[in-house]
Amino acid sequence: MTVGTATIRRLATGVPGLDEVLGGGLPEFSFNVIAGAPGCGKTTLAHQIMFAQASAERPAVYFTLVGEPPIKMLRYQQQYDFFDLDRLNRAIRFCNLADETAAGDPAQVLDRIVAEVEAHQPALVFVDSFRSVALASQREDRSGLSLQRFVQKLGVLMTSWQATTFLVDDDMNDAAMNPILTVADGLIWLRQSVQHNAMVRKLEITKMRGQATLPGLHTFRIGAGGLHVFAPPVIVRNAGSDRPPRPTEHRLHMGVPGLDAMMGGGLPRGYSLLVAGPSGSGKSILASAFLAEGARAGEAGVLAVFEQQPDRLRGHEMGDLIEQGAVTVVDTSAPALSVDEIAQLLLAEIARRRATRVVIDSLSGFELALAPTFRGEFREALSRLVAALASTGVSVLMTSELEDRYSDLRFSPYGTAFLTDAIVVQRYVEIDSHLKRVMAVVKVRVSAHSDQLRLFSIDDDGIHLGEMLPDHEGLLSGQPTRRRPHRAPDSEESPWVAPVA
C-alpha cells in the first residue's frame, strides 16, 4: 500500500517575525500551548493570532476560565492596533467558564466547551487560563475526570472538529501539566526578566510537530501593534548568474578627496568597511561624507546612530541629508535592544528605501545600547548582522571607538575586524607639540591599496587629506621614531616624535 504525503496548511500568526521563527506559520488543526509568567504577553499573543485569522467563514471562540470577565480583558486588548470591534460576535465569540471551573469538576468545563464548539463550529479555539482546570482537577474525587483524560479528550475533539486550538497558561513546569506537554503539537514559551531597569522579553518554540523551527531564544517587544518578534536576520543567497561580478569591478566614492585613490579606486560595492579610531579622530565625519557622496549619486542611505541623538545632527551635513530625505535614521532609542532587533529594523528600512549605503555609528555605542544579557553574544550576533547586510548587496560603513594606547595594534575591541572587507584606521600623533591626525588603509580585500600614512585635517568642509608622513616607521605599532626633516647643515636636530599615550 502506498501512503501519500499529507500537506499541512500553515496559518499566518499576524505577529511580525513569528512566522519566520515557526518555520512558516502555525500548522492548521494543531493543538498548541502558549505559556509564560504573568505579564509576559500570553493573552496579547493569543488575541493577536485570533484577530489575524478569525473571519465570518472561519470563526473563533475564546474561552476564559478565570473570574475576570471578558469585558475587562477586551477593555485593554482594544488598545492594540490589531483589535477590530466589528468582528466581535460576528467572527469572534467570548465565553466565560468561571462558574464551571469553580465547580471543581473538569468534566463540566469540557462539556461546556464541547457544547459551544458544536453550536458555533469555530476554526480557532482558545482556552485561557488553563491553570484553573488543573487546580480544579486537584479537588476532584476519583469518580471525576482526570486532568490527563481531560487534555486528551480536548485534543482529540478539537482535531476531529478541525479546529486549531490554543491553551494559555502561566506555568507549565510542574508535574500536573505533563499531560498537556505530551499531547500538545506546539509549545510556545514566553519569558521576561528585568535587567538594569529594562524589561527583556524572549520567545522560544520548544516544540512544533511537522516543521523545522528556528532554535534558541528570540527577543520580542510589545507595542501599539502587539507583539513583534525579532528573528535572526536572513542571509539572502544570490541565485543569479553563474559567475557573479568581481567585487572590485564597481567602486563607490568615499566623499573624501584622495581617499578613493588610497583604497585602490574607492570602496568596492557591497563591501563592509570598518573605520577605527579614538574619540574625536573624525570617524563620524567620514561616515557623513560617505552618505553624502551616495546622496549626490542618487543613492539612498540608512543611518543607525548610537553615540548622539538624531536631533543633534541638525545643522551640519548629516542633518541636511536627513531633512532632505536622502538618509533615514533607524530608531535606536528603545531600551534593552538586541542585535537581531537592530538588524530587522535596518533590513526593513533598506528594503523600504531601496538603500545602497548603510552606516552604523558606532559599534561601541551599539554595544552599550544593548541590554546586558545581549552583550556577551555581541560578537556572534554582529557577525550575523554583517552577513545579512552584505547578502542584500548594500555597502556598509561601521565605526569603532579605540583607546589610542599605542601599546598594541587593534582595530576593534570586539575582535570583529575579520568580519569586514576593508579597514581604515585613524590615529593621533604628536609632532612639534601639536596633535596631528593620520589615516591609513589597512585592508581592502581582493584589491591593491596604498600603504601610506597620510596626515589629514578637519574643518567646516569636512576631511582633507594632506601629505604622507615620511620616515615614520613604527607609527602604528607604537614605536616612536626620530623625525628627520630636511634641514640646513648647521640646524639642530629635530626632537623625538612620540605618539601620545
Coordinates of C-alpha atoms in Angstrom, one line a residue, residues 65 101 104-106 109 127 129-140 145-148 150-151 168-169 171-172 174-180:
L65 CA -11.8 30.1 32.8
T101 CA -14.4 25.9 36.7
G104 CA -14.2 21.8 40.7
D105 CA -15.1 19.3 38.0
P106 CA -13.1 19.4 34.8
V109 CA -15.7 22.5 31.8
V127 CA -8.7 28.4 26.4
S129 CA -6.2 30.3 31.6
F130 CA -5.7 26.5 31.7
R131 CA -4.3 26.7 35.2
S132 CA -7.8 26.9 36.5
V133 CA -8.7 23.5 35.1
A134 CA -5.5 22.0 36.7
L135 CA -6.4 23.4 40.1
A136 CA -10.0 22.1 39.8
S137 CA -8.8 18.6 38.9
Q138 CA -6.8 18.5 42.2
R139 CA -10.0 18.9 44.2
E140 CA -12.0 16.2 42.4
L145 CA -12.5 13.3 35.0
S146 CA -8.7 13.3 35.5
L147 CA -6.6 16.2 34.0
Q148 CA -4.8 13.8 31.7
F150 CA -9.4 16.0 30.1
V151 CA -6.5 17.1 27.9
V168 CA -2.9 29.6 27.5
D169 CA -1.3 29.3 30.9
D171 CA 3.3 28.0 34.2
M172 CA 3.8 24.5 32.6
D174 CA 5.0 21.3 37.4
A175 CA 4.1 17.6 37.1
A176 CA 0.4 18.4 36.8
M177 CA 1.0 19.9 33.4
N178 CA 3.0 17.0 31.9
P179 CA -0.1 15.5 30.1
I180 CA -0.6 18.8 28.3

